[in-house]
Amino acid sequence: MRIVLFGPPGSGKGTQAGILKQKTGAAHISTGDALREAVANKTKVGLEAKSFMDRGELVPDSVVIAIAEQKLRSTGDNGFILDGFPRTVAQAEALDVALRGLNKPLEHVVNLKVDDEELISRLSGRRVCSSCGEPYHVHTKAPARENVCDKCGAALVHRDDDKPDAIRNRLQVYKTQTEPVLGYYEAQGLLRNVEAVGGIEDIANRILEAVAK
Ligand code: AP5
């Protein structure tokens, strides 16, 4: 499996990537997770990225392209699930070049479709594990013990960019800078639209059906 999971903030890219990774053995590559790790470790990249992320702005292309290329080089034979990359046409073009070099062309770009009202509700109620990154939701996917990760036992946190002002900005940035990437992939015949509202397992099955065609 060599796919991009595409969609606005809160559409379920991270949630679905986790399930697809389990089902297929493909590597999960999230530029958001890699950037949050860099911020937590106070690396040069992390220090540069933090202010963009807190405001809900995109981190500069050169930074995220370098991260994605490095992760892609170490993927094995089961392929990859890109989550949150590419987010600009320049990133999509750089991805094409990188994958051509690795002889691992993209097979599908899965666009997770969710309306804005649902996105805001998902993001404002989201909590994530401070250690393994597993996403939860205070209503729809609560952990067994309050604020404790079911998978690794670490504490759950409320992301800084899941506060109301940053959420509004992220949705706006998605519409102006990221949505145009859909046209890029439609022209290549790679785009698969999937309705991403409803049960999490049902959506995973819809994605698997869409990429089997
Ligand atoms: P990133 O971490 O990629 O954030 P995002 O794209 O905004 O996506 P999210 O993680 O918010 O949402 P998601 O679609 O993964 O949904 P999730 O599964 O968590 O990026 C963060 C920042 O890093 C960016 O703003 C930017 O600054 C920077 N960045 C990253 N990549 C970049 C790039 N390529 N270029 C430039 N900058 C970059 O689900 C959300 C919630 O909904 C959870 O609570 C979940 O439990 C719940 N949920 C999931 N599915 C369902 C369902 N079916 N029903 C009900 N609830 C559900």
PDB file of N, CA and C in Angstrom, residues 71-125:
ATOM      1  N   LYS A  71      11.877  10.142   6.043  1.00  0.00           N
ATOM      2  CA  LYS A  71      11.037   9.025   6.520  1.00  0.00           C
ATOM      3  C   LYS A  71      10.774   8.030   5.380  1.00  0.00           C
ATOM      4  N   LEU A  72      10.535   8.558   4.169  1.00  0.00           N
ATOM      5  CA  LEU A  72      10.202   7.675   3.045  1.00  0.00           C
ATOM      6  C   LEU A  72      11.363   6.760   2.685  1.00  0.00           C
ATOM      7  N   ARG A  73      12.579   7.277   2.854  1.00  0.00           N
ATOM      8  CA  ARG A  73      13.757   6.475   2.500  1.00  0.00           C
ATOM      9  C   ARG A  73      13.849   5.216   3.353  1.00  0.00           C
ATOM     10  N   SER A  74      13.273   5.268   4.576  1.00  0.00           N
ATOM     11  CA  SER A  74      13.424   4.093   5.452  1.00  0.00           C
ATOM     12  C   SER A  74      12.180   3.204   5.482  1.00  0.00           C
ATOM     13  N   THR A  75      11.240   3.378   4.521  1.00  0.00           N
ATOM     14  CA  THR A  75      10.065   2.487   4.543  1.00  0.00           C
ATOM     15  C   THR A  75      10.420   1.151   3.877  1.00  0.00           C
ATOM     16  N   GLY A  76       9.755   0.101   4.355  1.00  0.00           N
ATOM     17  CA  GLY A  76      10.050  -1.244   3.830  1.00  0.00           C
ATOM     18  C   GLY A  76       9.107  -1.632   2.697  1.00  0.00           C
ATOM     19  N   ASP A  77       8.988  -2.960   2.481  1.00  0.00           N
ATOM     20  CA  ASP A  77       8.233  -3.469   1.327  1.00  0.00           C
ATOM     21  C   ASP A  77       6.721  -3.330   1.478  1.00  0.00           C
ATOM     22  N   ASN A  78       6.228  -3.074   2.719  1.00  0.00           N
ATOM     23  CA  ASN A  78       4.772  -2.978   2.891  1.00  0.00           C
ATOM     24  C   ASN A  78       4.235  -1.594   2.548  1.00  0.00           C
ATOM     25  N   GLY A  79       5.108  -0.695   2.124  1.00  0.00           N
ATOM     26  CA  GLY A  79       4.647   0.616   1.656  1.00  0.00           C
ATOM     27  C   GLY A  79       4.480   1.632   2.763  1.00  0.00           C
ATOM     28  N   PHE A  80       3.650   2.653   2.493  1.00  0.00           N
ATOM     29  CA  PHE A  80       3.525   3.765   3.438  1.00  0.00           C
ATOM     30  C   PHE A  80       2.143   4.390   3.357  1.00  0.00           C
ATOM     31  N   ILE A  81       1.778   5.022   4.480  1.00  0.00           N
ATOM     32  CA  ILE A  81       0.544   5.814   4.555  1.00  0.00           C
ATOM     33  C   ILE A  81       0.987   7.207   4.961  1.00  0.00           C
ATOM     34  N   LEU A  82       0.927   8.147   4.026  1.00  0.00           N
ATOM     35  CA  LEU A  82       1.310   9.526   4.347  1.00  0.00           C
ATOM     36  C   LEU A  82       0.112  10.232   4.967  1.00  0.00           C
ATOM     37  N   ASP A  83       0.321  10.870   6.110  1.00  0.00           N
ATOM     38  CA  ASP A  83      -0.757  11.519   6.876  1.00  0.00           C
ATOM     39  C   ASP A  83      -0.352  12.979   7.095  1.00  0.00           C
ATOM     40  N   GLY A  84      -1.062  13.908   6.417  1.00  0.00           N
ATOM     41  CA  GLY A  84      -0.755  15.339   6.605  1.00  0.00           C
ATOM     42  C   GLY A  84       0.348  15.845   5.691  1.00  0.00           C
ATOM     43  N   PHE A  85       0.752  15.058   4.737  1.00  0.00           N
ATOM     44  CA  PHE A  85       1.750  15.449   3.732  1.00  0.00           C
ATOM     45  C   PHE A  85       1.363  14.773   2.429  1.00  0.00           C
ATOM     46  N   PRO A  86       1.320  15.477   1.290  1.00  0.00           N
ATOM     47  CA  PRO A  86       1.629  16.890   1.096  1.00  0.00           C
ATOM     48  C   PRO A  86       0.448  17.801   1.432  1.00  0.00           C
ATOM     49  N   ARG A  87       0.750  19.068   1.724  1.00  0.00           N
ATOM     50  CA  ARG A  87      -0.275  20.065   2.057  1.00  0.00           C
ATOM     51  C   ARG A  87      -0.188  21.294   1.170  1.00  0.00           C
ATOM     52  N   THR A  88       0.746  21.317   0.234  1.00  0.00           N
ATOM     53  CA  THR A  88       0.814  22.393  -0.768  1.00  0.00           C
ATOM     54  C   THR A  88       1.177  21.715  -2.091  1.00  0.00           C
ATOM     55  N   VAL A  89       0.915  22.437  -3.197  1.00  0.00           N
ATOM     56  CA  VAL A  89       1.259  21.858  -4.500  1.00  0.00           C
ATOM     57  C   VAL A  89       2.772  21.659  -4.594  1.00  0.00           C
ATOM     58  N   ALA A  90       3.553  22.588  -4.023  1.00  0.00           N
ATOM     59  CA  ALA A  90       5.016  22.428  -4.050  1.00  0.00           C
ATOM     60  C   ALA A  90       5.434  21.139  -3.330  1.00  0.00           C
ATOM     61  N   GLN A  91       4.771  20.822  -2.221  1.00  0.00           N
ATOM     62  CA  GLN A  91       5.084  19.571  -1.510  1.00  0.00           C
ATOM     63  C   GLN A  91       4.703  18.356  -2.357  1.00  0.00           C
ATOM     64  N   ALA A  92       3.550  18.450  -3.058  1.00  0.00           N
ATOM     65  CA  ALA A  92       3.104  17.319  -3.899  1.00  0.00           C
ATOM     66  C   ALA A  92       4.113  17.084  -5.025  1.00  0.00           C
ATOM     67  N   GLU A  93       4.614  18.163  -5.596  1.00  0.00           N
ATOM     68  CA  GLU A  93       5.601  18.018  -6.678  1.00  0.00           C
ATOM     69  C   GLU A  93       6.897  17.402  -6.147  1.00  0.00           C
ATOM     70  N   ALA A  94       7.314  17.855  -4.964  1.00  0.00           N
ATOM     71  CA  ALA A  94       8.543  17.303  -4.364  1.00  0.00           C
ATOM     72  C   ALA A  94       8.356  15.819  -4.028  1.00  0.00           C
ATOM     73  N   LEU A  95       7.145  15.460  -3.596  1.00  0.00           N
ATOM     74  CA  LEU A  95       6.865  14.050  -3.278  1.00  0.00           C
ATOM     75  C   LEU A  95       6.985  13.193  -4.538  1.00  0.00           C
ATOM     76  N   ASP A  96       6.443  13.674  -5.644  1.00  0.00           N
ATOM     77  CA  ASP A  96       6.552  12.926  -6.908  1.00  0.00           C
ATOM     78  C   ASP A  96       8.009  12.651  -7.253  1.00  0.00           C
ATOM     79  N   VAL A  97       8.836  13.686  -7.119  1.00  0.00           N
ATOM     80  CA  VAL A  97      10.255  13.533  -7.463  1.00  0.00           C
ATOM     81  C   VAL A  97      10.905  12.495  -6.535  1.00  0.00           C
ATOM     82  N   ALA A  98      10.623  12.623  -5.223  1.00  0.00           N
ATOM     83  CA  ALA A  98      11.238  11.709  -4.245  1.00  0.00           C
ATOM     84  C   ALA A  98      10.817  10.262  -4.517  1.00  0.00           C
ATOM     85  N   LEU A  99       9.530  10.053  -4.809  1.00  0.00           N
ATOM     86  CA  LEU A  99       9.040   8.674  -5.012  1.00  0.00           C
ATOM     87  C   LEU A  99       9.559   8.092  -6.329  1.00  0.00           C
ATOM     88  N   ARG A 100       9.731   8.971  -7.310  1.00  0.00           N
ATOM     89  CA  ARG A 100      10.323   8.494  -8.571  1.00  0.00           C
ATOM     90  C   ARG A 100      11.744   7.989  -8.292  1.00  0.00           C
ATOM     91  N   GLY A 101      12.477   8.745  -7.489  1.00  0.00           N
ATOM     92  CA  GLY A 101      13.854   8.355  -7.149  1.00  0.00           C
ATOM     93  C   GLY A 101      13.901   7.023  -6.407  1.00  0.00           C
ATOM     94  N   LEU A 102      12.858   6.754  -5.603  1.00  0.00           N
ATOM     95  CA  LEU A 102      12.830   5.507  -4.822  1.00  0.00           C
ATOM     96  C   LEU A 102      12.158   4.370  -5.596  1.00  0.00           C
ATOM     97  N   ASN A 103      11.629   4.692  -6.782  1.00  0.00           N
ATOM     98  CA  ASN A 103      10.861   3.719  -7.584  1.00  0.00           C
ATOM     99  C   ASN A 103       9.669   3.150  -6.811  1.00  0.00           C
ATOM    100  N   LYS A 104       8.986   4.054  -6.053  1.00  0.00           N
ATOM    101  CA  LYS A 104       7.802   3.649  -5.275  1.00  0.00           C
ATOM    102  C   LYS A 104       6.674   4.636  -5.557  1.00  0.00           C
ATOM    103  N   PRO A 105       6.076   4.604  -6.758  1.00  0.00           N
ATOM    104  CA  PRO A 105       5.065   5.614  -7.091  1.00  0.00           C
ATOM    105  C   PRO A 105       3.816   5.508  -6.221  1.00  0.00           C
ATOM    106  N   LEU A 106       3.147   6.645  -6.046  1.00  0.00           N
ATOM    107  CA  LEU A 106       1.884   6.660  -5.286  1.00  0.00           C
ATOM    108  C   LEU A 106       0.828   5.841  -6.017  1.00  0.00           C
ATOM    109  N   GLU A 107      -0.010   5.134  -5.227  1.00  0.00           N
ATOM    110  CA  GLU A 107      -1.100   4.354  -5.841  1.00  0.00           C
ATOM    111  C   GLU A 107      -2.435   5.090  -5.734  1.00  0.00           C
ATOM    112  N   HIS A 108      -2.685   5.727  -4.577  1.00  0.00           N
ATOM    113  CA  HIS A 108      -3.975   6.386  -4.356  1.00  0.00           C
ATOM    114  C   HIS A 108      -3.804   7.579  -3.421  1.00  0.00           C
ATOM    115  N   VAL A 109      -4.675   8.573  -3.622  1.00  0.00           N
ATOM    116  CA  VAL A 109      -4.785   9.675  -2.667  1.00  0.00           C
ATOM    117  C   VAL A 109      -6.226   9.640  -2.156  1.00  0.00           C
ATOM    118  N   VAL A 110      -6.373   9.339  -0.861  1.00  0.00           N
ATOM    119  CA  VAL A 110      -7.705   9.161  -0.274  1.00  0.00           C
ATOM    120  C   VAL A 110      -8.108  10.453   0.415  1.00  0.00           C
ATOM    121  N   ASN A 111      -9.165  11.078  -0.100  1.00  0.00           N
ATOM    122  CA  ASN A 111      -9.636  12.350   0.450  1.00  0.00           C
ATOM    123  C   ASN A 111     -10.775  12.093   1.431  1.00  0.00           C
ATOM    124  N   LEU A 112     -10.517  12.348   2.733  1.00  0.00           N
ATOM    125  CA  LEU A 112     -11.530  12.100   3.774  1.00  0.00           C
ATOM    126  C   LEU A 112     -12.451  13.317   3.867  1.00  0.00           C
ATOM    127  N   LYS A 113     -13.737  13.109   3.543  1.00  0.00           N
ATOM    128  CA  LYS A 113     -14.670  14.238   3.462  1.00  0.00           C
ATOM    129  C   LYS A 113     -15.515  14.354   4.736  1.00  0.00           C
ATOM    130  N   VAL A 114     -15.392  15.529   5.399  1.00  0.00           N
ATOM    131  CA  VAL A 114     -16.134  15.804   6.643  1.00  0.00           C
ATOM    132  C   VAL A 114     -16.493  17.287   6.637  1.00  0.00           C
ATOM    133  N   ASP A 115     -17.740  17.642   7.076  1.00  0.00           N
ATOM    134  CA  ASP A 115     -18.100  19.069   7.041  1.00  0.00           C
ATOM    135  C   ASP A 115     -17.502  19.835   8.238  1.00  0.00           C
ATOM    136  N   ASP A 116     -17.474  21.182   8.092  1.00  0.00           N
ATOM    137  CA  ASP A 116     -16.766  22.023   9.077  1.00  0.00           C
ATOM    138  C   ASP A 116     -17.314  21.878  10.499  1.00  0.00           C
ATOM    139  N   GLU A 117     -18.645  21.781  10.627  1.00  0.00           N
ATOM    140  CA  GLU A 117     -19.236  21.705  11.974  1.00  0.00           C
ATOM    141  C   GLU A 117     -18.716  20.471  12.723  1.00  0.00           C
ATOM    142  N   GLU A 118     -18.695  19.351  12.001  1.00  0.00           N
ATOM    143  CA  GLU A 118     -18.187  18.100  12.603  1.00  0.00           C
ATOM    144  C   GLU A 118     -16.685  18.225  12.912  1.00  0.00           C
ATOM    145  N   LEU A 119     -15.927  18.886  12.021  1.00  0.00           N
ATOM    146  CA  LEU A 119     -14.481  19.033  12.252  1.00  0.00           C
ATOM    147  C   LEU A 119     -14.221  19.808  13.540  1.00  0.00           C
ATOM    148  N   ILE A 120     -14.977  20.896  13.733  1.00  0.00           N
ATOM    149  CA  ILE A 120     -14.765  21.739  14.922  1.00  0.00           C
ATOM    150  C   ILE A 120     -15.091  20.935  16.181  1.00  0.00           C
ATOM    151  N   SER A 121     -16.179  20.163  16.115  1.00  0.00           N
ATOM    152  CA  SER A 121     -16.547  19.366  17.286  1.00  0.00           C
ATOM    153  C   SER A 121     -15.466  18.305  17.583  1.00  0.00           C
ATOM    154  N   ARG A 122     -14.929  17.692  16.532  1.00  0.00           N
ATOM    155  CA  ARG A 122     -13.889  16.668  16.748  1.00  0.00           C
ATOM    156  C   ARG A 122     -12.622  17.280  17.335  1.00  0.00           C
ATOM    157  N   LEU A 123     -12.207  18.428  16.786  1.00  0.00           N
ATOM    158  CA  LEU A 123     -10.921  19.002  17.227  1.00  0.00           C
ATOM    159  C   LEU A 123     -11.013  19.574  18.631  1.00  0.00           C
ATOM    160  N   SER A 124     -12.153  20.214  18.944  1.00  0.00           N
ATOM    161  CA  SER A 124     -12.220  20.829  20.269  1.00  0.00           C
ATOM    162  C   SER A 124     -12.312  19.765  21.364  1.00  0.00           C
ATOM    163  N   GLY A 125     -12.809  18.557  21.019  1.00  0.00           N
ATOM    164  CA  GLY A 125     -12.899  17.493  22.038  1.00  0.00           C
ATOM    165  C   GLY A 125     -11.740  16.508  21.994  1.00  0.00           C
TER     166      GLY A 125
END
